[in-house]
XYZ file of C-alpha atoms in Angstrom:
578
model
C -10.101 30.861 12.139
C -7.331 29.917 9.695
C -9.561 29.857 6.972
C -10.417 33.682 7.288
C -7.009 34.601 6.387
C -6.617 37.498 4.338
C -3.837 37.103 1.123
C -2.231 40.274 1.820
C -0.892 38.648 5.556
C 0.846 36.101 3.334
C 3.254 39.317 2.526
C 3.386 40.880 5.754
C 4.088 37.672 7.549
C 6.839 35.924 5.313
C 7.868 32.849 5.719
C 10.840 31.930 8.258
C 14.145 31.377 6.385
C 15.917 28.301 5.919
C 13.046 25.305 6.457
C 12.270 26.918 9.476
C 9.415 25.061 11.423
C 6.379 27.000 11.067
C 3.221 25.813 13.742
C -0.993 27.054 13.207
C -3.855 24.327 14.324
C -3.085 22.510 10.878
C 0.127 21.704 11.029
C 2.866 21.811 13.720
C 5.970 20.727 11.595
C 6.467 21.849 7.878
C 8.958 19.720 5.398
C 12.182 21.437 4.407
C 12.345 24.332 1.643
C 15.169 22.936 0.134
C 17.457 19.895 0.003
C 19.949 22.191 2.469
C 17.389 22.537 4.697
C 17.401 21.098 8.269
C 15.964 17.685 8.377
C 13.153 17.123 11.083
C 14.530 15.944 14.116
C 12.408 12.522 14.078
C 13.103 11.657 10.831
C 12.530 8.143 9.354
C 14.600 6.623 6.479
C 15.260 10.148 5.533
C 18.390 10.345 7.939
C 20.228 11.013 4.191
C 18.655 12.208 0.821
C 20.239 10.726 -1.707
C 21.510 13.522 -4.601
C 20.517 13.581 -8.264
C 22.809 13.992 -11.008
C 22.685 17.067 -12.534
C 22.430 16.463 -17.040
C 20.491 19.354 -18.134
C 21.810 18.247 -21.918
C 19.543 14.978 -21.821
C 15.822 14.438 -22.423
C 16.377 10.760 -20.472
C 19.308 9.920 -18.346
C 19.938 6.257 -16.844
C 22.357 7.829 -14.440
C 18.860 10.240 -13.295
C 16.486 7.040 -13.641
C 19.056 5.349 -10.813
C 19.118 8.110 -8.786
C 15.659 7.538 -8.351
C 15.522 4.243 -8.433
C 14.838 2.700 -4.910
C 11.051 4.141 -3.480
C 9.160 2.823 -6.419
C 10.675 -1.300 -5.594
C 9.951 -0.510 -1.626
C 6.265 0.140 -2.364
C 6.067 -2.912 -5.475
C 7.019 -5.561 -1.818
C 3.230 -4.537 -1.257
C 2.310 -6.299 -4.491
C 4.332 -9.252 -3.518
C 3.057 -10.394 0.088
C 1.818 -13.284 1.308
C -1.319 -12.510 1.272
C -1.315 -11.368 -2.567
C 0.870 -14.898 -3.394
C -2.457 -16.586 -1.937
C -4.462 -14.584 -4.137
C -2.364 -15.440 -7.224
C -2.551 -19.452 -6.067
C -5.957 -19.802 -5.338
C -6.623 -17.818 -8.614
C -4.990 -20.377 -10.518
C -6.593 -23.509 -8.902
C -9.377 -22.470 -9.066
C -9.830 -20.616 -12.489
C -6.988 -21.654 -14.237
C -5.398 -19.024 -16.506
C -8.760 -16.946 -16.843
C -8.039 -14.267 -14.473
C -4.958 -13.193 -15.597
C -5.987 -10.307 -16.826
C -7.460 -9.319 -13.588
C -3.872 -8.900 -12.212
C -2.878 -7.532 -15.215
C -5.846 -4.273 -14.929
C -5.328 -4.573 -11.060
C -1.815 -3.669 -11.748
C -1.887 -0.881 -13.749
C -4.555 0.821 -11.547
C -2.215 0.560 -9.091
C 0.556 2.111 -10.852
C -2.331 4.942 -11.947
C -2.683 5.016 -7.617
C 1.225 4.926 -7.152
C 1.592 7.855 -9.790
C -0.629 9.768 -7.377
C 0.702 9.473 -4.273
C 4.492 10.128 -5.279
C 3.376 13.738 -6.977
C 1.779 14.259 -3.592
C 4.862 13.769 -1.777
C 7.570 15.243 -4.617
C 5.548 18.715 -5.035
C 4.599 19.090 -1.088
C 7.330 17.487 0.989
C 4.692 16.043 2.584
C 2.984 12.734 2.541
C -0.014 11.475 2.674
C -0.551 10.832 6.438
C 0.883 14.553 6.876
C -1.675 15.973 4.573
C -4.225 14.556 6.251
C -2.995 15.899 9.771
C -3.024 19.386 8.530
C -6.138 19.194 6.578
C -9.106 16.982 8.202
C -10.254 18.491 11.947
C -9.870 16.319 14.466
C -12.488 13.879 15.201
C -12.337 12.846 11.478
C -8.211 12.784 11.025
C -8.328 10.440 14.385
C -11.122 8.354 12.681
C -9.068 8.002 9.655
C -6.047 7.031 11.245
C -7.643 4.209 13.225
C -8.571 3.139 9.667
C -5.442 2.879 8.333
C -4.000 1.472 11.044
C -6.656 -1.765 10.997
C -5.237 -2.298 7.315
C -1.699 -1.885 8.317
C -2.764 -4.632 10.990
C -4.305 -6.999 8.666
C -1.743 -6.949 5.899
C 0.527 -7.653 8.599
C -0.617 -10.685 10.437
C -1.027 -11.736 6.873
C 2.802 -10.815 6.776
C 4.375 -12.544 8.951
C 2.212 -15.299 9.368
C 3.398 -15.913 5.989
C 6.766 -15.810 7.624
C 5.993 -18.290 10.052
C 4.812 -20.533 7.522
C 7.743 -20.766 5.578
C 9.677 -21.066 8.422
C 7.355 -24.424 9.533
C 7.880 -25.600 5.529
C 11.557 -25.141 5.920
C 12.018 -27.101 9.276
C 9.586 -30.066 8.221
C 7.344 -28.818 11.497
C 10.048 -28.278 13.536
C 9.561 -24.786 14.152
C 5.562 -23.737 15.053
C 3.611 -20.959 13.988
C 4.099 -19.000 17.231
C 8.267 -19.725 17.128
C 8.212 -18.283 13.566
C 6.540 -15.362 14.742
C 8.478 -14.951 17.124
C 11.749 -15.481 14.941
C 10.112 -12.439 12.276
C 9.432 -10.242 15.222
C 13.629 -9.912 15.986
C 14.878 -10.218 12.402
C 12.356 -7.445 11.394
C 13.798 -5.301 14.173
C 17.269 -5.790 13.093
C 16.729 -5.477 9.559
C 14.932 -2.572 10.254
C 18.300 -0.656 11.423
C 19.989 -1.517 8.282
C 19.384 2.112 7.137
C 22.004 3.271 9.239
C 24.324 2.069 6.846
C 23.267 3.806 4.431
C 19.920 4.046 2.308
C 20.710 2.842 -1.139
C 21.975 -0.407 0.913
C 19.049 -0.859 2.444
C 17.514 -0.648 -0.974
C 19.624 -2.702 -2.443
C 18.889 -5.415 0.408
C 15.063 -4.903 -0.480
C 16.235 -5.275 -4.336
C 17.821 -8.930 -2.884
C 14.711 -9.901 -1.475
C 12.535 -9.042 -4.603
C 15.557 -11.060 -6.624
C 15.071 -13.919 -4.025
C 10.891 -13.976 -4.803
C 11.967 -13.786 -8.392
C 13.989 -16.665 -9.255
C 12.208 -18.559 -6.721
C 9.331 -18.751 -7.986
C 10.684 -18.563 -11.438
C 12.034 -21.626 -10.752
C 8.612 -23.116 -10.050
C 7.561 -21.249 -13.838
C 9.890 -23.536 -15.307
C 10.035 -26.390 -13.488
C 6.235 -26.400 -14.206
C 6.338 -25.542 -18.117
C 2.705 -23.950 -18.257
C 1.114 -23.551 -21.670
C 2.953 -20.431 -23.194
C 0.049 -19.844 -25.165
C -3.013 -20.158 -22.435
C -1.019 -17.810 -20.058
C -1.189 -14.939 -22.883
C -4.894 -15.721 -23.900
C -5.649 -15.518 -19.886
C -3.860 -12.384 -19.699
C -4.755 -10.051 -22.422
C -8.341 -11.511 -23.210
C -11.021 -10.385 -20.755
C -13.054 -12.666 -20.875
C -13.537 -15.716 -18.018
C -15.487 -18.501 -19.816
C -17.279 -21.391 -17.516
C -17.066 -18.774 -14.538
C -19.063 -18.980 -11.536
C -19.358 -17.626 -8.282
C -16.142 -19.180 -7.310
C -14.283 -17.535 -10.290
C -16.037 -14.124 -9.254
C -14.812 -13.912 -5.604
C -11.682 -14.982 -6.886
C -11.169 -11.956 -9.558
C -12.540 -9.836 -6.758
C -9.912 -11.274 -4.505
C -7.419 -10.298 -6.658
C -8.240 -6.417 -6.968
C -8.273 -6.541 -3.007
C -5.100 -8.087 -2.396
C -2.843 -5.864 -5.104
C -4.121 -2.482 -4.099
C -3.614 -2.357 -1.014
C -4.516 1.095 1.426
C -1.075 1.514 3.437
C 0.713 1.545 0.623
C -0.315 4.967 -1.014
C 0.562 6.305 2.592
C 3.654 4.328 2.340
C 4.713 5.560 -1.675
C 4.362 8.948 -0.881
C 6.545 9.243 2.009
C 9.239 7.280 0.087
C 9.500 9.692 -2.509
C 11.082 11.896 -0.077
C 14.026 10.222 0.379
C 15.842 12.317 -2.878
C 17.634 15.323 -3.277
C 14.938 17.624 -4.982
C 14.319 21.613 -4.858
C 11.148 21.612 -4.924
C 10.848 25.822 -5.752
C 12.393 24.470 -8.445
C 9.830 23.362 -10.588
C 11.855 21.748 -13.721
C 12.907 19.652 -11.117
C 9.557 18.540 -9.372
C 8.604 18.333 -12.956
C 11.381 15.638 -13.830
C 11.234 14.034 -10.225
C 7.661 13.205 -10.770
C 8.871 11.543 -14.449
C 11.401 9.420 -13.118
C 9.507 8.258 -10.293
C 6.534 7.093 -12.316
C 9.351 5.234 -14.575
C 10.613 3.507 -11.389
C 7.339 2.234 -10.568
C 6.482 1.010 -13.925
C 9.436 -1.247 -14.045
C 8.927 -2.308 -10.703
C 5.538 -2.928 -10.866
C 6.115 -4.853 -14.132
C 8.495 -6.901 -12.070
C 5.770 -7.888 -9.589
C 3.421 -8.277 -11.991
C 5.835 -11.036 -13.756
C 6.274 -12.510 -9.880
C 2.385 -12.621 -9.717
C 2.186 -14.605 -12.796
C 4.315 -16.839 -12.362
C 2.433 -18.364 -9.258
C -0.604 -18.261 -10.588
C 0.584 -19.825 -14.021
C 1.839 -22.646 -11.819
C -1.091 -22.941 -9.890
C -3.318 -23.217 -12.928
C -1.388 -25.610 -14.971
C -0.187 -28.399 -12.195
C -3.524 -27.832 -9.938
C -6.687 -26.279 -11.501
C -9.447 -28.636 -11.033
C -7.512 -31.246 -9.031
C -9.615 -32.826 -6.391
C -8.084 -33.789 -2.958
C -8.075 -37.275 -3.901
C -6.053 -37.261 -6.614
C -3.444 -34.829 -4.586
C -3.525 -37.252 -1.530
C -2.359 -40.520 -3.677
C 0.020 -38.115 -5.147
C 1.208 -37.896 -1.405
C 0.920 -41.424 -0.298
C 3.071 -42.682 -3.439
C 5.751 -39.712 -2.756
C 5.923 -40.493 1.028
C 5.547 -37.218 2.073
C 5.592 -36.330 5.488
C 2.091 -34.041 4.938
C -0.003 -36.912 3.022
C -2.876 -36.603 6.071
C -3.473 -33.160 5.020
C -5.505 -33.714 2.200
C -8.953 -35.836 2.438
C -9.039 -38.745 0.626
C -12.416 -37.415 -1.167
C -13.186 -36.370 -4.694
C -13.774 -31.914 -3.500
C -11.877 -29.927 -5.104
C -8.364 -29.325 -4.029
C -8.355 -25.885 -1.375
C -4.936 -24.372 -0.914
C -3.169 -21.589 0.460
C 0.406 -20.985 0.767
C 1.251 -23.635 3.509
C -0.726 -26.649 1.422
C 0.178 -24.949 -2.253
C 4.148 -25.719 -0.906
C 3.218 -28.967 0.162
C 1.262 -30.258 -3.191
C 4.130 -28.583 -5.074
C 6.593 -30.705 -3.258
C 4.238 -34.081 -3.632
C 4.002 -33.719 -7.322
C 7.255 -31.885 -8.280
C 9.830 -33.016 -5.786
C 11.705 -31.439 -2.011
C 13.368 -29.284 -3.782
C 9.945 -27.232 -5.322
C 9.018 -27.066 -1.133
C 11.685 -25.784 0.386
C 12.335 -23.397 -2.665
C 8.862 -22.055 -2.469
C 9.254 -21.982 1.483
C 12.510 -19.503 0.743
C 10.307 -17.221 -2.231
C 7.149 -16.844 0.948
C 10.138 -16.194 3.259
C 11.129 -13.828 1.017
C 8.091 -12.304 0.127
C 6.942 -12.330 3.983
C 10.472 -10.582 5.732
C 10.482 -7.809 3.070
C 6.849 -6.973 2.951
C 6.831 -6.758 6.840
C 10.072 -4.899 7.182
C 7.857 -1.972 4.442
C 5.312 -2.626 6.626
C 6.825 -1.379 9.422
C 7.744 1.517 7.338
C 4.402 2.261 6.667
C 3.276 1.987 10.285
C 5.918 4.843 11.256
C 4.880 6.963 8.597
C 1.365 7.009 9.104
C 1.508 6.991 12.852
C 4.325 10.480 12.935
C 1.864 11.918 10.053
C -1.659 11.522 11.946
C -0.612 12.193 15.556
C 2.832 14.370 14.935
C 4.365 12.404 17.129
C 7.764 13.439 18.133
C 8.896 9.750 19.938
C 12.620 8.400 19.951
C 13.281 6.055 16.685
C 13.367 3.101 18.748
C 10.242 3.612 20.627
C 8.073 4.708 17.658
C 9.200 1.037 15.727
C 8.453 -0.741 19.336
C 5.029 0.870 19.307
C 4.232 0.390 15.429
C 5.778 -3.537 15.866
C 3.456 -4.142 18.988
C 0.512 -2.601 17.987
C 0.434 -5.214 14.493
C 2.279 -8.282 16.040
C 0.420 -8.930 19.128
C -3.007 -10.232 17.305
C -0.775 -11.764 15.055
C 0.938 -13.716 17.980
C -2.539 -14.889 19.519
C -3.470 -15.974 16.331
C -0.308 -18.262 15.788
C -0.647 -19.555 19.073
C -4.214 -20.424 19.008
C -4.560 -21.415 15.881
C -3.227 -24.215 13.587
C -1.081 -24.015 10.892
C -2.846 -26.153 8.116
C -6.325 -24.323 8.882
C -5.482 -20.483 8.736
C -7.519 -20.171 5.075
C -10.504 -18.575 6.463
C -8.413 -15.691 8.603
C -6.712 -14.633 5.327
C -10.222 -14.230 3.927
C -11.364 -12.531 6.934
C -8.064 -10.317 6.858
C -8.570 -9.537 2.478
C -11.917 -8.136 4.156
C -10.857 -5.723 6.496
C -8.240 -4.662 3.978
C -10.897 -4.135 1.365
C -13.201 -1.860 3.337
C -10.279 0.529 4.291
C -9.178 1.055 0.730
C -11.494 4.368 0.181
C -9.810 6.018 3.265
C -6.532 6.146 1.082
C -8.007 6.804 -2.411
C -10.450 9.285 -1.627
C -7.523 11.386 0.310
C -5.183 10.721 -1.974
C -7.387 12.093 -5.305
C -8.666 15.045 -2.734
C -5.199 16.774 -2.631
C -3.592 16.064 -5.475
C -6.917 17.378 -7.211
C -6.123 20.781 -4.952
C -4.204 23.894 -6.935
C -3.563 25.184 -3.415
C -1.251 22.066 -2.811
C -0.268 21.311 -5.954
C 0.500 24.001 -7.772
C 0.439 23.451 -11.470
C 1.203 19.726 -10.489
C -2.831 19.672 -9.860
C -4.321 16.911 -11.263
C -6.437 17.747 -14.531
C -9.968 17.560 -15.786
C -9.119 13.708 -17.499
C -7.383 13.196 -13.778
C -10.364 14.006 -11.701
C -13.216 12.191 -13.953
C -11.278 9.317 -14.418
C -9.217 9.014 -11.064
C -12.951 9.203 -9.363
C -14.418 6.860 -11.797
C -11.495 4.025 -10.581
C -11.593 4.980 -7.044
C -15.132 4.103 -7.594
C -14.976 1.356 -9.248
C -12.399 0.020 -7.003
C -14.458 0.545 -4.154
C -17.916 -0.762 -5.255
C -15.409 -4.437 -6.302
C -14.554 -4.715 -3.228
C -17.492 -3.894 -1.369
C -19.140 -6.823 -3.250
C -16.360 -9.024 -1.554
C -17.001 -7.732 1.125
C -20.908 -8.435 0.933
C -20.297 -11.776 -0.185
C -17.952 -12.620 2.768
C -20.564 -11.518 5.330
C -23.448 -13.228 3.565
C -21.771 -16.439 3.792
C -21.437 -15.915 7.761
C -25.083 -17.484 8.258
C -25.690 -15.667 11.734
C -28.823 -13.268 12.226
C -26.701 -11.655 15.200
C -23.379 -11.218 12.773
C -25.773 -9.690 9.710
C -27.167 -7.078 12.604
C -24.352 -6.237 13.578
C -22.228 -5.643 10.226
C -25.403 -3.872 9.366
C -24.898 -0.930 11.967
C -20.845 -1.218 11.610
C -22.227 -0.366 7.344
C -23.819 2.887 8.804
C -21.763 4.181 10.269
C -18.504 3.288 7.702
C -20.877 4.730 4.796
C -21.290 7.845 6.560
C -17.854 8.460 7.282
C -17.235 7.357 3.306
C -19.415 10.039 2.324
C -18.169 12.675 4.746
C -14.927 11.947 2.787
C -16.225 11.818 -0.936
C -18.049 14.929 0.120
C -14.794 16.847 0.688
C -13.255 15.128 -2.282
C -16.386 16.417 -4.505
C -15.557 19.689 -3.654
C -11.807 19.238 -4.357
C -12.717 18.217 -7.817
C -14.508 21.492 -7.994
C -18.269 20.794 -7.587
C -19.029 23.877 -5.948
C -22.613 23.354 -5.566
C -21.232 20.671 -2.572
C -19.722 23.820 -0.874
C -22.426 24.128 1.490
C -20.502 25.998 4.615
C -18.932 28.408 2.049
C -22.594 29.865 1.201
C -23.959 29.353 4.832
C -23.514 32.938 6.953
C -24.355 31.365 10.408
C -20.262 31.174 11.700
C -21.099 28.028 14.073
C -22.596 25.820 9.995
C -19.569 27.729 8.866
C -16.940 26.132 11.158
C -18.411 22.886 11.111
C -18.379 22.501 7.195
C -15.401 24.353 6.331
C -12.171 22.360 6.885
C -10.029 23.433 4.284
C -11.139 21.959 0.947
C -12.932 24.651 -0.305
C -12.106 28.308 -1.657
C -10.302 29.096 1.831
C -7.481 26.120 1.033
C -5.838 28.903 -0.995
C -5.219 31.107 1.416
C -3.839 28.720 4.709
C -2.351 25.879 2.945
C 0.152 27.942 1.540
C 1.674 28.057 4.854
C 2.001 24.612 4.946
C 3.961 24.110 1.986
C 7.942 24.935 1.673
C 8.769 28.216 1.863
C 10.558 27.819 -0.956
C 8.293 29.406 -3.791
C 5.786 29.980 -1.560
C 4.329 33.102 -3.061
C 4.751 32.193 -6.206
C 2.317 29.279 -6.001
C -0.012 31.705 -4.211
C 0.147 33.842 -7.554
C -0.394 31.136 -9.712
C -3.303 29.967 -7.356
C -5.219 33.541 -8.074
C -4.354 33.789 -11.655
């Protein structure tokens, strides 16, 4: 086996020159050594690396900061979906301005998450999906995959339904779910090409569409006027007075629909994308500070996006019954007034009725300019969605497909459910799918935490980029956290199905996900150095041996050096022993 490597083959055997592509049963492609290096022949958005200023004179540099400016606004489209505008609307309407600060902790765990999965790919060359081809054996890696593939399904169907939507808000009906779906299905593809122009104008056309979101819906902010003084008490006092049930799943909601699984996959494959020598560790070193600067200041941006719907939300529609909305209609003339019962429940919305009510009470012009900020939202987040489809799909299987056949694939595989589900289904009652779809998201969120604290917690792959003791204890105790909020939504959804045949059957499907949960905390535990979880390590029977060791314990050393860059290979092997 791999794993019964001995350290003094690392010297007999050097690496190939160059980036040369070196193959064992882990890994059949490794990244370039160096930014000279040939780039893999399949490569995705990486068909140029953009180069870094060289200022050895400055502690900060804004002309550095640019450079790296670009990955960190990709991956923030995640926090800006459809799906996570419903969150921030149905927050507001239904708890006013008290979960704020929800979104506000949700946010900078997410950053915490973000920080993690761009060291992973700065210091290895590799991302996330990669790390988990060479590392996990098979049965488990394929496992995985199909995992992250179900969330990269349900985020988007949430996508471009969202799309479709504003498309239907935009032509007063004229255009149907399934013709908007159809209409995001060819602009995706063609946006999707706009790399070949060049990546920093693709970014920049991402950087349009997050500009788009932003004075849309800043335009609602104002237009609106919420209390300036309620929106800070909501989001720096945690505290949710009057709360119920309601309020709970809501605050739940909103952890669920900001971190989001595909987009740790997604972050640290983007990292990639610049110019960095990564034997050269001053530079990993300032790579890794710039990046987590980018990502704070686009995060922050979200985060200001986020508010501003939910601020809206909360001040023109919390506690508003249907009743009072469907006058609002009548007197208006609206062409939607027979959405809304004329009954005294409280108002339900989601982003096709939140554009309508906004364009009863506050004019056309608030519809059709919220229609463009979902549009918005909806094209860019499906376009990174895409991305993130590619990137886990190359990293898991190695695949070694044409461009245009891997997007075909990655497009069909998301857009056909989404298709049935716009044909089938109408456009003013798609509520309970996005709550169905927040669910399946939510229960694939540990299989890209726990991977994602597993090897950056590894000296073998990380070098002295390793994550430390307050890392480990308090990276765990999130991921945990994290997982156990969302689990509750999870319970709470299924509990509210009220079928004996649905609760036996989500009972086995719990099984068998817990045991494949702990398989991968297990590995993680070890990782994190509890040793006493090393049980193939102390086991002398070579058939227990195989079957527990895959990598993560004190044989990761020795074989995942050959894996990395050759580039400083044997100097991280050093610093490994020492």
């Amino acid at each position: 086996m791999k794993t019964d490597q001995d350290p003094d083959l690392l010297e007999e055997d050097p690496p190939q020159e160059n980036g040369a592509i070196q193959t064992n049963q882990y890994s059949a492609i490794s990244p370039p050594g160096s930014p000279d290096a040939q780039e893999e022949p399949f490569s995705t958005y990486f068909e140029e690396k953009i180069p870094v200023p060289d200022d050895v004179t400055q502690i900060f540099s804004f002309r550095k900061l640019w450079a790296f400016t670009g990955p960190g606004f990709l991956m923030s489209i995640a926090y800006l979906d459809p799906g996570n505008i419903e969150s921030d609307l149905q927050s507001g309407a239904k708890a006013g301005f008290k979960l704020l600060w929800v979104l506000l902790v949700a946010t900078v765990i997410g950053l915490l998450l973000q920080r993690l999965a761009a060291r992973l790919g700065v210091v290895t060359g590799m991302h996330l999906a990669e790390m988990c081809h060479r590392q996990y054996p098979t049965v488990p890696r394929i496992i995985l995959w199909m995992m992250v593939e179900l969330a990269i399904i349900g985020s988007d169907m949430q996508e471009v339904i969202g799309c479709a939507i504003a498309f239907n808000l935009l032509s007063v009906g004229r255009i149907p779910l399934w013709a908007g779906v159809l209409i995001t299905i060819i602009d995706t593809f063609v946006f999707l090409f706009l790399d070949k122009y060049g990546l920093r104008k693709l970014e920049a056309f991402f950087g349009f569409l997050i500009t788009i979101m932003a004075i849309s819906f800043g335009y609602e902010y104002i237009m609106v006027a919420p209390n300036q003084g309620e929106v800070l008490k909501g989001m720096f006092v945690p505290y949710c007075e009057g709360c119920g049930p309601v309020q709970m799943e809501q605050a739940v909601g909103i952890v669920g629909a900001v971190i989001m699984p595909h987009n740790i996959y997604l972050h640290s494959a983007l990292v990639k994308s610049r110019q960095v020598d990564r034997g050269n560790k001053k530079e990993v070193k300032e790579a890794n500070k710039y990046f987590f600067i980018e990502s704070a200041v686009a995060l922050f941006v979200s985060f200001l996006i986020n508010v501003f719907v939910v601020a809206v939300f909360a001040e023109a529609f919390y506690n508003k019954t249907n009743m009072q909305v469907s006058d609002q209609c009548n007197s208006t003339g609206s062409p939607h007034r027979d959405l809304f019962p004329a009954d005294n429940s409280t108002l339900q919305v989601d982003i096709y009725k939140g554009g309508v009510v906004l364009g009863c009470f506050f004019g056309p012009a608030a519809l059709y300019i919220w229609a463009i900020g979902i549009l918005a939202a909806g094209q860019s987040s499906t376009m990174t969605g895409t991305y993130s489809g590619q990137f886990v799909m190359e990293g898991f299987l190695n695949l070694r497909w044409s461009r245009f056949a891997r997007v075909l694939l990655t497009r069909s595989i998301a857009i056909t459910p989404t298709l049935l589900v716009a044909i089938f289904q109408d456009v003013e009652h798609l509520t309970g799918m996005n709550d169905f779809l927040n669910v399946l998201q939510s229960m694939q969120l540990p299989f890209a935490l726990i991977p994602i604290l597993t090897f950056t917690s590894l000296t073998s792959v990380m070098s002295e980029f390793a994550n430390g003791l307050v890392w480990k204890i308090g990276g765990g105790i999130v991921i945990l956290v994290v997982c156990a909020i969302n689990m509750y939504f999870v319970v709470v959804y299924v509990s509210a199905l009220n079928s004996v045949l649905l609760y036996v059957f989500s009972a086995l499907l719990s099984i068998a996900y817990l045991c494949f949960v702990g398989y991968l905390a297990w590995q993680c535990l070890i990782a994190l150095g509890v040793s006493c979880m090393d049980v193939g390590s102390r086991l002398d029977v070579p058939v227990v041996k195989d079957i527990y060791s895959i990598g993560l314990s004190r044989h990761t050393d020795i074989y995942l050096l050959n894996d990395m860059d050759s580039d400083g290979q044997m100097e991280r092997y050093k610093d490994v022993q020492q």
